[in-house]
Short mmCIF file of C-alpha atoms and ligand atoms in Angstrom, two decimals:
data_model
loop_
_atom_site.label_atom_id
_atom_site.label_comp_id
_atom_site.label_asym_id
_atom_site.label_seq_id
_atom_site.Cartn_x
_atom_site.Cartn_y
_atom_site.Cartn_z
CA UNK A 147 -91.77 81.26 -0.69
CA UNK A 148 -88.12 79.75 -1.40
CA UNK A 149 -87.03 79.60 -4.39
CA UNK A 150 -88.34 77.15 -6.99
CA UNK A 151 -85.61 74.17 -6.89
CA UNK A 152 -86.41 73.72 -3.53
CA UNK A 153 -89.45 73.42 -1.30
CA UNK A 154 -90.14 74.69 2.06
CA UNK A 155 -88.90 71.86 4.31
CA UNK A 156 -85.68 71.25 1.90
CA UNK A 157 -84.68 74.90 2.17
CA UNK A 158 -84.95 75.27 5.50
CA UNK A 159 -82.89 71.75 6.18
CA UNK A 160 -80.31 73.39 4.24
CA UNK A 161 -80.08 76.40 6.80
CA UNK A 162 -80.86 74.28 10.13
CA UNK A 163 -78.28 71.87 8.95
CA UNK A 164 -75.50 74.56 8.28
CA UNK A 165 -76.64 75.89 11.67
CA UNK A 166 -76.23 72.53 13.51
CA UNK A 167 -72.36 72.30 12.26
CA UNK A 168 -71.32 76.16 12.69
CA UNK A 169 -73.42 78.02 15.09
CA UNK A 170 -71.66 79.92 17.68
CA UNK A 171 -71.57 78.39 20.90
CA UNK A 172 -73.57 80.97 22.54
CA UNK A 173 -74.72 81.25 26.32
CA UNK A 174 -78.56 81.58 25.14
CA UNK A 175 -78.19 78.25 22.89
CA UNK A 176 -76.85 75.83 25.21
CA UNK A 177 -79.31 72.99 26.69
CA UNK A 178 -81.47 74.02 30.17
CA UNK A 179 -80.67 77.79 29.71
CA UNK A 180 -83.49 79.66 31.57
CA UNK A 181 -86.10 81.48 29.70
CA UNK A 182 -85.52 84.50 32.21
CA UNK A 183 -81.68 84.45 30.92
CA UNK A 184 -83.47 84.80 27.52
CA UNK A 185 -85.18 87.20 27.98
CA UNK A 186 -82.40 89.15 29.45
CA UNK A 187 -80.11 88.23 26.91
CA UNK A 188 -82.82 89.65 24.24
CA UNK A 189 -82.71 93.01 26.30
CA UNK A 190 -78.68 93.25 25.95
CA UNK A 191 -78.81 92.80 22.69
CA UNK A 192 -81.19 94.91 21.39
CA UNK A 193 -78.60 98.09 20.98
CA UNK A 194 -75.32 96.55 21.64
CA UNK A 195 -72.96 93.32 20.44
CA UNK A 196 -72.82 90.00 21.71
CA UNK A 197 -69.18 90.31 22.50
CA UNK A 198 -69.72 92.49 25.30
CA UNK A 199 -73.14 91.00 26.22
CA UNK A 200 -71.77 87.63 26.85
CA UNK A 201 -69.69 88.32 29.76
CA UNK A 202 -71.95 91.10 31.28
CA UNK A 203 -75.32 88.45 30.90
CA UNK A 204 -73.40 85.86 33.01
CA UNK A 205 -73.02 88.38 35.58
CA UNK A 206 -76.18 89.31 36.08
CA UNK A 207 -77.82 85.87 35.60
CA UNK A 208 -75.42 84.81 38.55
CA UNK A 209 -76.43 87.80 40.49
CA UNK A 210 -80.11 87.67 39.82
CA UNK A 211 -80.86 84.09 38.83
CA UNK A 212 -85.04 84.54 38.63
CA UNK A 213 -86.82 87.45 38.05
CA UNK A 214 -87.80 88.31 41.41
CA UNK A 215 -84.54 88.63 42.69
CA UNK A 216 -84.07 91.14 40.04
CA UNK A 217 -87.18 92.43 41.61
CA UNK A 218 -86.49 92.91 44.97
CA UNK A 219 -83.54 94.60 44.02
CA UNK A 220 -83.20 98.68 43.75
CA UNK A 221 -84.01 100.04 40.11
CA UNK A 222 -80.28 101.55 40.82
CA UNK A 223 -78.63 98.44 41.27
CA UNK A 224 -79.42 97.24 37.83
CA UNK A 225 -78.55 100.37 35.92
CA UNK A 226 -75.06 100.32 38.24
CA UNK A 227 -74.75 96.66 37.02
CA UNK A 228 -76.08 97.52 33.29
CA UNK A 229 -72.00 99.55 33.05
CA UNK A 230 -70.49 100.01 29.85
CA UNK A 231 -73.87 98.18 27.71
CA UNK A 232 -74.71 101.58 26.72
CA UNK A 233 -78.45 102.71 26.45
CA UNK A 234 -79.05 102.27 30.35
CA UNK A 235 -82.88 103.00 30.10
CA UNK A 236 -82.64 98.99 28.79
CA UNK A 237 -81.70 98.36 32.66
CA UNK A 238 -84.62 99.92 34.09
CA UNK A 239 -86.88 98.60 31.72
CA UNK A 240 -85.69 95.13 32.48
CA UNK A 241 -85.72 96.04 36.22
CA UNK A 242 -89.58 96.93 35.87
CA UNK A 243 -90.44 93.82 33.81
CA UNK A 244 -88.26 91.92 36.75
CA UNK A 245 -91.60 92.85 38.67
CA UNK A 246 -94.38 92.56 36.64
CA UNK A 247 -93.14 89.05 35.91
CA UNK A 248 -92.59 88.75 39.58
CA UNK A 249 -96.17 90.29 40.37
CA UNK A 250 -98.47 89.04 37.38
CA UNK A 251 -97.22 85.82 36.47
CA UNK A 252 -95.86 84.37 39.63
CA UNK A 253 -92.10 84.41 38.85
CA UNK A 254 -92.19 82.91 35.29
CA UNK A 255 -91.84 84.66 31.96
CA UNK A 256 -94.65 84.55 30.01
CA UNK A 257 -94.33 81.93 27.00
CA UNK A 258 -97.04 83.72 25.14
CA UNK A 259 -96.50 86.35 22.80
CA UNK A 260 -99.42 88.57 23.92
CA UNK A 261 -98.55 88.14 27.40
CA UNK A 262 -94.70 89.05 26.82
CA UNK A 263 -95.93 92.10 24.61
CA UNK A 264 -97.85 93.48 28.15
CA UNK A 265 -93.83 93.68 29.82
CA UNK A 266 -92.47 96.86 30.06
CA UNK A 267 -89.80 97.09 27.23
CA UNK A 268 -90.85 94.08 25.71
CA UNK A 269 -91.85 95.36 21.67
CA UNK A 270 -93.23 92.57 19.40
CA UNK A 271 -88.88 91.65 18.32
CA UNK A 272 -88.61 90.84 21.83
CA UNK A 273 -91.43 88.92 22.79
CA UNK A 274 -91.62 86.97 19.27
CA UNK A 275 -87.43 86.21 20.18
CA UNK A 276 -88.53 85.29 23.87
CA UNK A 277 -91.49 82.60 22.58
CA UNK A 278 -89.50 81.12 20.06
CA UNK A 279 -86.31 80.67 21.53
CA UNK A 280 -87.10 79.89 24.96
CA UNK A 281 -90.66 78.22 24.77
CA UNK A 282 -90.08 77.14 21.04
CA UNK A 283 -93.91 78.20 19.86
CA UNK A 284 -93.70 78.61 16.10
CA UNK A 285 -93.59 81.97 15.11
CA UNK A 286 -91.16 84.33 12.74
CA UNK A 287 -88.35 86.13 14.19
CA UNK A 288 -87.29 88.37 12.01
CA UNK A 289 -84.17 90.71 12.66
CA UNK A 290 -81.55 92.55 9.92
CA UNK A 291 -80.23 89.19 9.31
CA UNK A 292 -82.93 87.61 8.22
CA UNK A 293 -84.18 90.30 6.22
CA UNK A 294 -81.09 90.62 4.56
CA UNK A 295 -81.00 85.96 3.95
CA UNK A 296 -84.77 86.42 2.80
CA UNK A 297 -84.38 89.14 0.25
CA UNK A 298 -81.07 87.42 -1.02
CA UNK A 299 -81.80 83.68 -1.06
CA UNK A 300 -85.89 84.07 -2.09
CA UNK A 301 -86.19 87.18 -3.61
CA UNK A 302 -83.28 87.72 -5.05
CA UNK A 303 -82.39 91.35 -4.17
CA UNK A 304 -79.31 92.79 -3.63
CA UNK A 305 -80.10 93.66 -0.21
CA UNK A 306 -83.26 94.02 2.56
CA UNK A 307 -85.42 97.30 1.93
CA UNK A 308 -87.02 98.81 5.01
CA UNK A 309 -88.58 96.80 7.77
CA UNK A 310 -91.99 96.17 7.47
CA UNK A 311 -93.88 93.85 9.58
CA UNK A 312 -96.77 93.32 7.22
CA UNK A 313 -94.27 92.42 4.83
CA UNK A 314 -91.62 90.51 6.58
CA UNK A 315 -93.22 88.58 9.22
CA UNK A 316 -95.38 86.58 6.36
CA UNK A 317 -92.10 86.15 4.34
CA UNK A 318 -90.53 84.47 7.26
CA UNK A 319 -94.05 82.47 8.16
CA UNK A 320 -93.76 80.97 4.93
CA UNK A 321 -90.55 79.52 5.12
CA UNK A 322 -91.27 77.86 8.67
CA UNK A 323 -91.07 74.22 9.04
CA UNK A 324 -93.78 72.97 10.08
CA UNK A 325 -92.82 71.22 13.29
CA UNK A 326 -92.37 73.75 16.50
CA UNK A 327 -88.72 72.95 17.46
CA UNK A 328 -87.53 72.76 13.56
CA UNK A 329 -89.35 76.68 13.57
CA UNK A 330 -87.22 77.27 16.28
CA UNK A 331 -83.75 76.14 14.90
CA UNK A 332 -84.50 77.06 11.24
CA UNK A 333 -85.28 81.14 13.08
CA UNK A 334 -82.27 80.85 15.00
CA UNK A 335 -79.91 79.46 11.71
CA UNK A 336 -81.65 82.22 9.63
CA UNK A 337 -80.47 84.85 11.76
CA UNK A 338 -76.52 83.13 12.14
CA UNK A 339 -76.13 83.00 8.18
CA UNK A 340 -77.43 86.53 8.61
CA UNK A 341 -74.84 87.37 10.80
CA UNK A 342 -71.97 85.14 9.59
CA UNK A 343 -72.18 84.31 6.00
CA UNK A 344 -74.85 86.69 4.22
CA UNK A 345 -73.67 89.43 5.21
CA UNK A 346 -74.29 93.35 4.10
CA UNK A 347 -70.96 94.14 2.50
CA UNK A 348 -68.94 90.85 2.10
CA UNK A 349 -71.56 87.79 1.67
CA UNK A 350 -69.40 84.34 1.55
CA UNK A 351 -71.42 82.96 -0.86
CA UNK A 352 -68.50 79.86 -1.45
CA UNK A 353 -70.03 78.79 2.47
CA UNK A 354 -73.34 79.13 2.36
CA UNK A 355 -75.43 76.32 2.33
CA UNK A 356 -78.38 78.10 0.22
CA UNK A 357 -75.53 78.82 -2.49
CA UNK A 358 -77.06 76.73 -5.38
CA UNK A 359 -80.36 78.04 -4.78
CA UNK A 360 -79.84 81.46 -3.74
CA UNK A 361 -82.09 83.31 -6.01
CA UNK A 362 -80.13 86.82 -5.95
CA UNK A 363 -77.09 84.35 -6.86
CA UNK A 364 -78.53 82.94 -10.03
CA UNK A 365 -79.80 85.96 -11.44
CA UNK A 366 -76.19 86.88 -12.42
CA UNK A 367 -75.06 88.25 -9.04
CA UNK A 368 -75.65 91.77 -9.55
CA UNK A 369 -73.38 94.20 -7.73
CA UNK A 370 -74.38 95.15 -4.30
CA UNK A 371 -76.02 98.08 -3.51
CA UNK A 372 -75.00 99.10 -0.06
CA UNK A 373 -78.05 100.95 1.40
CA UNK A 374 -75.67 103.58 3.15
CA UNK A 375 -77.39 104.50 6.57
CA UNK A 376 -77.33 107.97 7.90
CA UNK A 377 -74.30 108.53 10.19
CA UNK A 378 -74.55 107.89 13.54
CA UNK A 379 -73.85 111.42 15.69
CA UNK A 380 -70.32 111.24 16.99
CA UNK A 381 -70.01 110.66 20.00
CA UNK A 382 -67.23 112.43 21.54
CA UNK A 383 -68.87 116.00 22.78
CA UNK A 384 -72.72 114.56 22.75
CA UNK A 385 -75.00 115.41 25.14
CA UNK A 386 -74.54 111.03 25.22
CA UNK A 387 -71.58 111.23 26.59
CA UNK A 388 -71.91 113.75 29.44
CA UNK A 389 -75.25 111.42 30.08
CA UNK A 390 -72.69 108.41 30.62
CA UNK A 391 -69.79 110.99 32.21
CA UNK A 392 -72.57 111.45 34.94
CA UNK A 393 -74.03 107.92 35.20
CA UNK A 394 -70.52 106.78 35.51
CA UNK A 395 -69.82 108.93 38.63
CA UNK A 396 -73.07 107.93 40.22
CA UNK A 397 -72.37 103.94 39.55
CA UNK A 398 -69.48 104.16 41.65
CA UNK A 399 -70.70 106.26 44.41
CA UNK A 400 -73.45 104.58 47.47
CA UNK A 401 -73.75 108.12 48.30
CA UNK A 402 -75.69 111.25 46.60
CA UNK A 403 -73.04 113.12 44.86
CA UNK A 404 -73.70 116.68 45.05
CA UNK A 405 -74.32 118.77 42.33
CA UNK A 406 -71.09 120.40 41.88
CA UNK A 407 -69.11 117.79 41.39
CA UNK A 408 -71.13 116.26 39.15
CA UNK A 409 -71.14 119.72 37.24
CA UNK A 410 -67.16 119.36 36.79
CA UNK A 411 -67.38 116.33 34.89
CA UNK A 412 -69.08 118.15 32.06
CA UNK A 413 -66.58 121.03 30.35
CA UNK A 414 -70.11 122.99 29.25
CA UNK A 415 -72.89 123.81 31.83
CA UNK A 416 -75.90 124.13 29.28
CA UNK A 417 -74.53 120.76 28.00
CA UNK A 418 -74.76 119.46 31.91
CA UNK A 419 -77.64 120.61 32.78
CA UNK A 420 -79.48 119.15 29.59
CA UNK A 421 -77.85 115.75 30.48
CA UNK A 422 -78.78 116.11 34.15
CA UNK A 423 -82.34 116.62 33.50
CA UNK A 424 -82.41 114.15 30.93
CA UNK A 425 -81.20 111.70 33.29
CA UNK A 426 -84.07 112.55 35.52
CA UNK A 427 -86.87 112.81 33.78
CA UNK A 428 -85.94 109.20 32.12
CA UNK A 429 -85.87 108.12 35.65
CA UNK A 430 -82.41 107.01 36.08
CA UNK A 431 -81.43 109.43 38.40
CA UNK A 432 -82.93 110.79 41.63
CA UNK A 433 -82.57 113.83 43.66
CA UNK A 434 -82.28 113.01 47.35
CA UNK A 435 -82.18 115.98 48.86
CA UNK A 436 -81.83 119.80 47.47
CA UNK A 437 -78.79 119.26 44.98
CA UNK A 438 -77.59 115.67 45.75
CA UNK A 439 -78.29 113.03 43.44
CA UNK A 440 -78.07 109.68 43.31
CA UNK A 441 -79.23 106.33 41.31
CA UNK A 442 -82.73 105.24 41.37
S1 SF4 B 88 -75.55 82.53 -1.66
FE1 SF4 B 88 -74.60 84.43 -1.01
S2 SF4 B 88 -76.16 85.99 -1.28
FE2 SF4 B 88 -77.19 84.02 -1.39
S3 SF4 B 88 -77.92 83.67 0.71
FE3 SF4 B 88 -75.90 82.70 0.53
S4 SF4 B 88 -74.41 84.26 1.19
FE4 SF4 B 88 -76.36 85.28 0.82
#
């Protein structure tokens, strides 16, 4: 529950009203925008910024403006068009919920949270973002951000412990306005302080609109704690990279590249052949005939 000097609706009015005066102007925000742009925007973003998804998501929404022209195109074309995202298996995934949206529910994405849970790809983040932001159903969406806003402004910690569902989803539930579009706005402005204001290392507690009831703030603003995670693997030399070395030379090819030359992109053959394989059994690469390969 918020904290004490404010209720429910007063604290979130607070956040939604901050959010109505700074939000990002955002592709996935503005009036009319599809719920199929949605739900590919959720996909883009699930591993990588929204810097780089905002110019790649306009592409592809101009390119494949309903899910079944995704679906009638080759699982190929959309991991060639996925390029730099990173994570490609994200393309393929959206490529086969293209056509069970296409094939189960006529064309439309699913506004129900069950339904969007029975997409390939789609995990309960996804299809809770997907209901609430597109449909506007009532229902937490809780990401880093709001973890982070939550354990801050109500319970004042330092910072969000682990996720837990059972935990965080009621958290969030309790805070909802009651109306369906005010649940909407008051998830989406949750998530923007998240990312804006509240953040993990340099909170700018002078603009945040929760400031004089922040809970974590008037228990005497105890130091941070930075939760340090472990370090990602570098990149540079990872099996990752040959993965993308290889992908990359297949994007820009219509033909099979043979094996060979796909061998010299990769200065260590165990490393190739573990990336080759991976690529393959993941699905994202197909051999067309003995030792040529090609996208899907
Ligand atoms: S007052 Fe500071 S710590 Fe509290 S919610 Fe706002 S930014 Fe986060």
């Amino acid at each position: 529950m918020p904290p004490t000097r404010v209720n429910r609706e007063q604290f979130a009015a607070l956040v939604t009203g901050w959010f109505a005066r700074h939000a990002r102007d955002l592709p996935w925000r503005r009036p009319g925008f599809p719920p199929w742009g949605t739900l590919v925007s959720e996909f883009m973003l699930q591993q990588t910024p929204v810097v780089r998804v905002v110019p790649r998501l306009d592409e592809w929404l101009t390119r494949w403006p309903a899910p079944a022209d995704l679906a009638a195109a080759a699982p190929g074309d959309a991991v060639r068009a996925w390029e730099s995202l990173g994570y490609p298996r994200r393309a393929l995934n959206l490529h086969a919920c293209a056509v069970a949206i296409t094939e189960r529910f006529d064309g439309a994405v699913p506004s129900d949270v069950d339904a969007l849970l029975t997409l390939p790809g789609v995990g309960d983040y996804t299809a809770r973002a997907v209901a609430v932001f597109a449909f506007g159903v009532r229902a937490p969406v809780v990401d880093t951000n709001v973890r982070r806003v939550i354990a801050r402004a109500v319970d004042g910690h330092p910072d969000a412990s682990t996720p837990n569902a059972k935990r965080d989803l009621p958290a969030m539930t309790a805070l909802l306005p009651a109306d369906d579009d005010a649940a909407a706005r008051f998830n989406a402005g949750m998530m923007e302080l998240g990312a804006l204001i509240c953040t993990a290392r340099s909170p700018k507690c002078d603009l945040c609109p929760l400031a004089d009831v922040c809970a974590w703030r008037s228990a005497g603003y105890p130091e941070i704690e930075i939760v340090r995670k472990p370090r990602q693997k570098k990149y540079e030399g990872s099996d990752r990279q040959a993965r993308g070395a290889l992908l990359k030379r297949l994007r820009t090819d219509a033909h099979p590249v043979p094996r060979a030359e796909l061998a010299a992109l990769v200065a260590d053959p165990a490393q190739f052949d573990r990336a080759l394989t991976g690529l393959i059994q993941d699905g994202l690469v197909v051999t067309t005939a003995h030792d040529l390969f090609a996208l899907p």
